[in-house]
Amino acid sequence: MADPQSPGGSPALHQSLAALAGAPRGQGDVLADRPDAAVVRVGDRVAKAHAADADVSALEVRIRVAAAPEYRGVLLPPASGAPTSPLPGGRRGSVWPLGAPVDPDDAAAAPWGAAGVLLARLHTAPLPGPARLPGPLPPMRGPAKAARALERMRRAPRGPHGASADVVERAWAGLPPWCRDEEPGPASRTLCHGDFHLGQLVRHPRPDGPWQLIDIDDLGLGDPAWDLARPAAWFAAGLLPAAVWECFLGAYARTVGVAAGAGAARGERLPHALAGPDPWPYLDAPARALTVQSAALGVAKAGTEGRSLDEAEEACVAACARIAALSRVPNSPRPGGRRLEQCRPGPGVSGHR
């Protein structure tokens, strides 16, 4: 067990999280300690401290949604009855089952097909009734996270990365206002994860239970294209092989089709549009935004750590240069203009069946 008194974080916070997870003496393994989240493991549970500036009312709604039967097998449900508990420093904590994460060193085993299925099920499941929630469903926070990434880059030391930061800024300036969190996004009654990547998947029960989505801090109503946009951005940047992208998008499309056949999400056209023969008019703007977000975080980290951009970070900055150079930026789902996937380095593919 890690000692909560060890340096590198708040001992009082770690101890409180360990106690919240069920350790009477407040000792547990510190799995993460960042400003937006601290996580401590005790046995088969983890306790999470949410961001200090989290909207507590919205957070409690999000945790209740994760516990709703509509999302059983899609969202990992909380392990505790109470949505959140107070922690030192005014933060709120929650308790979750421990799952087995994706192995970052085994790219061949990455569950892209399962991810597509889970996102489609999330987007097409019926919403919980308002009477079962402590408040209204909040908006998805994806665009807010993108805007925060730009602010982080602007605050970070630039060092030799001033030119890269300028490229990112030019790409950011061309995004639709809703992608920059400057106005509300497209009206939607679709529940979105808001920050999907492979690190948001765990197997539960461990070690080989079904994959489920975790981390509900950005969950809410919004454009479901945002949940597909990070893989789309990686594909367009040349970081995700075409076969992997086809696997992910094909699994999503097939699952949406099954849900449509069963009468799910009849009033929501966006998941069905994403499952159609050409999803890029809907994916384009969010994929550009996630490209810019990734590039901004990479430039910020490299500047803060006093190092060069790594290969993935350079690819994201290069993609930002292509975004900035496009003749116009379509405001999804507006057709026309040159699209991001048409600027992919190397051979591209069309379709996803």
Short mmCIF file of C-alpha atoms in Angstrom, two decimals:
data_model
loop_
_atom_site.label_atom_id
_atom_site.label_comp_id
_atom_site.label_asym_id
_atom_site.label_seq_id
_atom_site.Cartn_x
_atom_site.Cartn_y
_atom_site.Cartn_z
CA MET A 1 0.00 0.00 0.00
CA ALA A 2 1.17 3.49 -0.77
CA ASP A 3 1.68 5.78 2.17
CA PRO A 4 -0.72 8.75 1.99
CA GLN A 5 1.98 10.81 3.67
CA SER A 6 4.34 10.34 0.72
CA PRO A 7 5.29 13.45 -1.27
CA GLY A 8 3.71 14.34 -4.59
CA GLY A 9 0.18 15.25 -3.52
CA SER A 10 -2.07 16.24 -0.65
CA PRO A 11 -1.67 13.74 2.22
CA ALA A 12 -4.96 14.84 3.77
CA LEU A 13 -6.80 14.38 0.47
CA HIS A 14 -5.27 10.95 -0.15
CA GLN A 15 -6.11 9.83 3.36
CA SER A 16 -9.69 11.05 3.06
CA LEU A 17 -10.10 9.27 -0.27
CA ALA A 18 -8.74 6.04 1.18
CA ALA A 19 -11.18 6.31 4.08
CA LEU A 20 -14.03 7.01 1.65
CA ALA A 21 -13.12 3.85 -0.26
CA GLY A 22 -13.31 1.80 2.92
CA ALA A 23 -9.84 1.87 4.53
CA PRO A 24 -10.42 2.65 8.23
CA ARG A 25 -6.81 3.83 8.70
CA GLY A 26 -6.86 5.94 5.55
CA GLN A 27 -4.22 4.02 3.60
CA GLY A 28 -4.50 3.20 -0.08
CA ASP A 29 -2.68 3.20 -3.40
CA VAL A 30 -2.59 6.60 -5.08
CA LEU A 31 -3.36 5.91 -8.75
CA ALA A 32 -3.61 9.51 -9.95
CA ASP A 33 -3.21 12.99 -8.53
CA ARG A 34 -4.00 15.85 -10.89
CA PRO A 35 -5.85 19.13 -10.42
CA ASP A 36 -8.89 17.71 -12.19
CA ALA A 37 -8.88 14.31 -10.45
CA ALA A 38 -7.18 12.36 -7.68
CA VAL A 39 -7.82 8.61 -7.42
CA VAL A 40 -6.96 6.25 -4.56
CA ARG A 41 -7.46 2.48 -4.61
CA VAL A 42 -8.47 0.37 -1.64
CA GLY A 43 -8.99 -3.30 -2.48
CA ASP A 44 -11.60 -3.62 -5.22
CA ARG A 45 -12.75 0.01 -4.95
CA VAL A 46 -11.40 3.38 -5.98
CA ALA A 47 -12.32 6.78 -4.56
CA LYS A 48 -12.09 9.80 -6.83
CA ALA A 49 -11.73 13.46 -5.90
CA HIS A 50 -13.39 15.51 -8.61
CA ALA A 51 -12.11 18.88 -9.79
CA ALA A 52 -12.28 21.66 -7.23
CA ASP A 53 -14.38 23.81 -9.56
CA ALA A 54 -16.85 21.03 -10.44
CA ASP A 55 -20.52 22.01 -10.43
CA VAL A 56 -21.71 19.80 -7.57
CA SER A 57 -25.35 19.74 -8.67
CA ALA A 58 -24.42 18.69 -12.21
CA LEU A 59 -21.91 16.15 -10.87
CA GLU A 60 -24.55 14.48 -8.72
CA VAL A 61 -26.89 14.25 -11.72
CA ARG A 62 -24.10 12.65 -13.77
CA ILE A 63 -23.40 10.06 -11.09
CA ARG A 64 -27.11 9.24 -10.81
CA VAL A 65 -27.19 8.75 -14.58
CA ALA A 66 -24.30 6.28 -14.32
CA ALA A 67 -26.38 4.29 -11.83
CA ALA A 68 -29.52 4.32 -14.00
CA PRO A 69 -30.68 0.94 -15.35
CA GLU A 70 -30.90 2.38 -18.87
CA TYR A 71 -27.08 2.40 -18.98
CA ARG A 72 -26.38 -0.92 -17.29
CA GLY A 73 -23.48 -2.52 -19.12
CA VAL A 74 -22.58 0.80 -20.77
CA LEU A 75 -21.57 3.13 -17.93
CA LEU A 76 -19.78 1.67 -14.91
CA PRO A 77 -22.13 2.37 -11.98
CA PRO A 78 -20.88 3.92 -8.73
CA ALA A 79 -20.08 1.66 -5.80
CA SER A 80 -21.61 3.88 -3.13
CA GLY A 81 -25.20 4.88 -2.43
CA ALA A 82 -24.52 8.60 -1.98
CA PRO A 83 -23.47 10.36 -5.20
CA THR A 84 -20.70 12.45 -3.61
CA SER A 85 -19.09 13.12 -0.25
CA PRO A 86 -17.21 16.22 0.99
CA LEU A 87 -13.41 16.14 0.98
CA PRO A 88 -10.70 18.48 2.29
CA GLY A 89 -10.32 21.68 0.30
CA GLY A 90 -13.96 21.79 -0.71
CA ARG A 91 -13.71 19.04 -3.32
CA ARG A 92 -16.24 16.24 -3.69
CA GLY A 93 -15.47 12.53 -3.76
CA SER A 94 -17.19 9.48 -5.19
CA VAL A 95 -16.56 5.72 -4.96
CA TRP A 96 -16.43 3.30 -7.89
CA PRO A 97 -15.67 -0.38 -8.52
CA LEU A 98 -12.12 -1.12 -9.63
CA GLY A 99 -11.94 -2.19 -13.26
CA ALA A 100 -9.16 -3.49 -15.48
CA PRO A 101 -8.04 -0.75 -17.92
CA VAL A 102 -6.92 -1.01 -21.52
CA ASP A 103 -3.29 -2.15 -21.77
CA PRO A 104 -1.46 0.85 -23.29
CA ASP A 105 1.40 -1.42 -24.42
CA ASP A 106 -0.78 -3.79 -26.47
CA ALA A 107 -2.12 -1.74 -29.38
CA ALA A 108 -3.30 -4.86 -31.21
CA ALA A 109 -5.69 -5.68 -28.35
CA ALA A 110 -7.19 -2.18 -28.09
CA PRO A 111 -10.99 -2.64 -27.91
CA TRP A 112 -12.00 -0.24 -30.70
CA GLY A 113 -14.95 -2.37 -31.75
CA ALA A 114 -16.26 -2.57 -28.19
CA ALA A 115 -15.81 1.19 -27.85
CA GLY A 116 -17.95 1.81 -30.93
CA VAL A 117 -20.67 -0.46 -29.56
CA LEU A 118 -20.66 1.23 -26.14
CA LEU A 119 -20.87 4.75 -27.56
CA ALA A 120 -23.73 3.75 -29.85
CA ARG A 121 -25.61 2.20 -26.92
CA LEU A 122 -24.99 5.34 -24.85
CA HIS A 123 -26.29 7.58 -27.65
CA THR A 124 -29.43 5.54 -28.35
CA ALA A 125 -30.55 4.48 -24.86
CA PRO A 126 -33.67 6.23 -23.49
CA LEU A 127 -32.92 9.07 -21.08
CA PRO A 128 -33.80 8.55 -17.41
CA GLY A 129 -37.03 10.22 -16.37
CA PRO A 130 -36.57 13.64 -14.72
CA ALA A 131 -38.24 12.43 -11.52
CA ARG A 132 -35.41 9.94 -11.00
CA LEU A 133 -32.68 12.57 -11.13
CA PRO A 134 -31.80 15.29 -8.59
CA GLY A 135 -31.77 17.95 -11.32
CA PRO A 136 -31.82 18.53 -15.08
CA LEU A 137 -29.35 16.75 -17.32
CA PRO A 138 -26.39 19.12 -17.84
CA PRO A 139 -24.78 19.83 -21.20
CA MET A 140 -21.86 17.74 -22.38
CA ARG A 141 -18.58 19.49 -21.46
CA GLY A 142 -16.41 18.58 -24.45
CA PRO A 143 -16.14 22.10 -25.93
CA ALA A 144 -15.37 23.51 -22.47
CA LYS A 145 -12.43 21.10 -22.19
CA ALA A 146 -11.16 22.17 -25.60
CA ALA A 147 -11.27 25.84 -24.52
CA ARG A 148 -9.40 24.94 -21.33
CA ALA A 149 -6.68 23.25 -23.37
CA LEU A 150 -6.12 26.47 -25.31
CA GLU A 151 -5.92 28.46 -22.07
CA ARG A 152 -3.41 25.97 -20.71
CA MET A 153 -1.24 26.37 -23.80
CA ARG A 154 -1.40 30.16 -23.53
CA ARG A 155 -0.25 30.05 -19.90
CA ALA A 156 2.57 27.57 -20.49
CA PRO A 157 6.17 28.62 -21.30
CA ARG A 158 6.55 28.69 -25.07
CA GLY A 159 10.29 28.09 -25.31
CA PRO A 160 11.06 26.92 -28.85
CA HIS A 161 7.39 26.12 -29.54
CA GLY A 162 6.11 29.62 -30.34
CA ALA A 163 5.59 28.78 -34.02
CA SER A 164 3.66 25.62 -33.12
CA ALA A 165 1.46 27.56 -30.70
CA ASP A 166 0.71 30.09 -33.45
CA VAL A 167 -0.37 27.28 -35.78
CA VAL A 168 -2.70 25.92 -33.09
CA GLU A 169 -4.18 29.38 -32.53
CA ARG A 170 -4.91 29.81 -36.25
CA ALA A 171 -6.69 26.46 -36.39
CA TRP A 172 -8.66 27.33 -33.23
CA ALA A 173 -9.78 30.65 -34.70
CA GLY A 174 -11.41 28.89 -37.66
CA LEU A 175 -13.59 26.56 -35.58
CA PRO A 176 -17.33 27.14 -35.23
CA PRO A 177 -18.14 29.15 -32.06
CA TRP A 178 -19.89 26.21 -30.37
CA CYS A 179 -16.73 24.11 -30.69
CA ARG A 180 -14.82 26.89 -28.89
CA ASP A 181 -17.45 26.93 -26.10
CA GLU A 182 -18.51 30.43 -27.11
CA GLU A 183 -22.16 29.55 -27.74
CA PRO A 184 -24.44 26.56 -27.09
CA GLY A 185 -23.93 23.52 -29.25
CA PRO A 186 -26.52 22.00 -31.59
CA ALA A 187 -29.80 21.24 -29.84
CA SER A 188 -29.81 17.57 -28.91
CA ARG A 189 -31.42 15.15 -26.52
CA THR A 190 -28.55 12.66 -26.95
CA LEU A 191 -26.53 11.68 -23.89
CA CYS A 192 -22.80 11.96 -24.67
CA HIS A 193 -19.70 10.92 -22.74
CA GLY A 194 -17.93 14.18 -23.54
CA ASP A 195 -14.31 12.99 -23.22
CA PHE A 196 -14.01 9.61 -24.88
CA HIS A 197 -10.64 7.93 -25.39
CA LEU A 198 -9.43 4.40 -24.68
CA GLY A 199 -8.42 5.37 -21.15
CA GLN A 200 -12.15 5.71 -20.42
CA LEU A 201 -12.72 1.96 -20.79
CA VAL A 202 -12.36 -0.73 -18.13
CA ARG A 203 -13.30 -4.37 -17.86
CA HIS A 204 -15.59 -5.08 -14.93
CA PRO A 205 -15.60 -7.43 -13.13
CA ARG A 206 -11.85 -7.80 -13.41
CA PRO A 207 -9.96 -9.20 -15.19
CA ASP A 208 -12.06 -10.20 -18.20
CA GLY A 209 -15.56 -8.82 -17.66
CA PRO A 210 -17.26 -6.74 -20.34
CA TRP A 211 -15.89 -3.33 -21.28
CA GLN A 212 -17.69 -0.35 -19.74
CA LEU A 213 -17.26 3.42 -19.91
CA ILE A 214 -15.91 5.33 -16.91
CA ASP A 215 -15.31 8.99 -15.94
CA ILE A 216 -18.64 10.80 -16.08
CA ASP A 217 -17.32 14.29 -15.26
CA ASP A 218 -18.07 15.57 -18.78
CA LEU A 219 -21.22 13.52 -19.42
CA GLY A 220 -24.29 15.37 -20.67
CA LEU A 221 -26.60 16.26 -23.51
CA GLY A 222 -24.93 17.30 -26.72
CA ASP A 223 -23.74 16.43 -30.20
CA PRO A 224 -22.81 12.72 -30.26
CA ALA A 225 -20.25 13.44 -32.97
CA TRP A 226 -18.01 14.79 -30.19
CA ASP A 227 -17.64 11.28 -28.75
CA LEU A 228 -16.44 9.96 -32.11
CA ALA A 229 -14.31 13.01 -32.86
CA ARG A 230 -11.07 12.09 -31.10
CA PRO A 231 -10.65 8.81 -33.04
CA ALA A 232 -11.73 10.70 -36.17
CA ALA A 233 -9.09 13.34 -35.47
CA TRP A 234 -6.41 10.68 -34.96
CA PHE A 235 -7.44 9.01 -38.22
CA ALA A 236 -7.31 12.32 -40.09
CA ALA A 237 -3.89 13.10 -38.57
CA GLY A 238 -2.50 9.73 -39.69
CA LEU A 239 -2.17 8.45 -36.11
CA LEU A 240 -4.95 5.84 -36.30
CA PRO A 241 -4.76 3.18 -39.04
CA ALA A 242 -7.63 3.12 -41.50
CA ALA A 243 -8.54 -0.46 -40.53
CA VAL A 244 -8.87 0.52 -36.86
CA TRP A 245 -11.01 3.54 -37.74
CA GLU A 246 -13.22 1.32 -39.92
CA CYS A 247 -13.59 -1.18 -37.06
CA PHE A 248 -14.62 1.54 -34.59
CA LEU A 249 -17.01 3.39 -36.87
CA GLY A 250 -18.46 0.22 -38.34
CA ALA A 251 -19.26 -1.15 -34.86
CA TYR A 252 -20.93 2.16 -33.99
CA ALA A 253 -22.99 2.18 -37.19
CA ARG A 254 -24.17 -1.41 -36.83
CA THR A 255 -25.19 -0.89 -33.20
CA VAL A 256 -27.11 2.29 -34.01
CA GLY A 257 -28.85 0.36 -36.78
CA VAL A 258 -29.89 -2.37 -34.38
CA ALA A 259 -31.20 0.23 -31.92
CA ALA A 260 -33.14 1.95 -34.69
CA GLY A 261 -34.72 -1.34 -35.64
CA ALA A 262 -35.82 -1.79 -32.04
CA GLY A 263 -37.35 1.69 -31.98
CA ALA A 264 -34.68 3.37 -29.83
CA ALA A 265 -33.86 7.09 -30.09
CA ARG A 266 -36.56 7.70 -32.70
CA GLY A 267 -36.46 11.47 -32.19
CA GLU A 268 -32.70 11.79 -32.43
CA ARG A 269 -31.33 12.04 -35.96
CA LEU A 270 -27.68 12.69 -35.09
CA PRO A 271 -26.66 9.14 -34.07
CA HIS A 272 -28.35 7.85 -37.23
CA ALA A 273 -26.57 10.46 -39.36
CA LEU A 274 -23.24 9.37 -37.88
CA ALA A 275 -24.14 5.79 -38.77
CA GLY A 276 -24.93 6.72 -42.37
CA PRO A 277 -22.79 6.24 -45.47
CA ASP A 278 -20.95 9.57 -45.00
CA PRO A 279 -20.59 10.73 -41.39
CA TRP A 280 -17.94 13.37 -42.12
CA PRO A 281 -20.25 16.36 -42.60
CA TYR A 282 -21.21 15.77 -38.95
CA LEU A 283 -17.79 14.70 -37.67
CA ASP A 284 -15.72 17.39 -39.33
CA ALA A 285 -16.06 20.34 -36.94
CA PRO A 286 -15.77 18.28 -33.72
CA ALA A 287 -12.79 16.35 -35.17
CA ARG A 288 -11.05 19.64 -35.94
CA ALA A 289 -11.75 20.82 -32.40
CA LEU A 290 -10.31 17.64 -30.85
CA THR A 291 -7.26 17.93 -33.12
CA VAL A 292 -6.67 21.47 -31.87
CA GLN A 293 -7.25 20.39 -28.26
CA SER A 294 -4.71 17.57 -28.57
CA ALA A 295 -2.17 19.85 -30.22
CA ALA A 296 -2.65 22.57 -27.59
CA LEU A 297 -2.12 20.11 -24.74
CA GLY A 298 0.97 18.71 -26.46
CA VAL A 299 2.52 22.16 -26.95
CA ALA A 300 1.68 23.10 -23.35
CA LYS A 301 3.25 19.93 -21.92
CA ALA A 302 6.35 20.21 -24.08
CA GLY A 303 6.84 23.85 -23.09
CA THR A 304 6.32 23.16 -19.40
CA GLU A 305 8.64 20.14 -19.42
CA GLY A 306 11.30 21.87 -21.54
CA ARG A 307 11.38 19.21 -24.23
CA SER A 308 10.72 18.75 -27.92
CA LEU A 309 7.34 17.74 -29.26
CA ASP A 310 7.01 13.98 -29.55
CA GLU A 311 5.86 12.27 -32.75
CA ALA A 312 2.15 12.31 -31.90
CA GLU A 313 2.28 15.95 -30.80
CA GLU A 314 4.06 16.94 -34.01
CA ALA A 315 1.39 15.11 -36.03
CA CYS A 316 -1.37 17.03 -34.25
CA VAL A 317 0.35 20.37 -34.88
CA ALA A 318 0.82 19.42 -38.55
CA ALA A 319 -2.90 18.58 -38.71
CA CYS A 320 -3.65 22.01 -37.24
CA ALA A 321 -1.64 23.57 -40.07
CA ARG A 322 -3.80 21.69 -42.58
CA ILE A 323 -6.95 22.81 -40.74
CA ALA A 324 -5.85 26.43 -40.81
CA ALA A 325 -5.13 26.17 -44.53
CA LEU A 326 -8.49 24.72 -45.54
CA SER A 327 -10.52 26.97 -47.79
CA ARG A 328 -13.41 27.14 -45.32
CA VAL A 329 -14.54 25.42 -42.16
CA PRO A 330 -18.00 23.87 -42.44
CA ASN A 331 -20.23 24.37 -39.45
CA SER A 332 -21.34 20.78 -39.01
CA PRO A 333 -23.68 19.58 -40.44
CA ARG A 334 -23.32 22.10 -43.29
CA PRO A 335 -22.17 20.35 -46.49
CA GLY A 336 -19.48 21.63 -48.77
CA GLY A 337 -15.93 22.83 -48.40
CA ARG A 338 -12.87 20.64 -48.04
CA ARG A 339 -13.14 18.28 -45.09
CA LEU A 340 -10.55 17.19 -42.57
CA GLU A 341 -10.43 13.55 -43.61
CA GLN A 342 -9.68 14.63 -47.19
CA CYS A 343 -6.41 16.15 -45.91
CA ARG A 344 -5.21 12.98 -44.21
CA PRO A 345 -1.53 12.29 -44.85
CA GLY A 346 -1.04 9.13 -46.87
CA PRO A 347 -3.76 7.02 -48.48
CA GLY A 348 -7.28 7.52 -47.14
CA VAL A 349 -10.41 5.38 -47.30
CA SER A 350 -14.04 6.06 -47.94
CA GLY A 351 -17.02 4.47 -46.29
CA HIS A 352 -17.05 2.35 -43.13
CA ARG A 353 -19.07 -0.74 -43.82
#
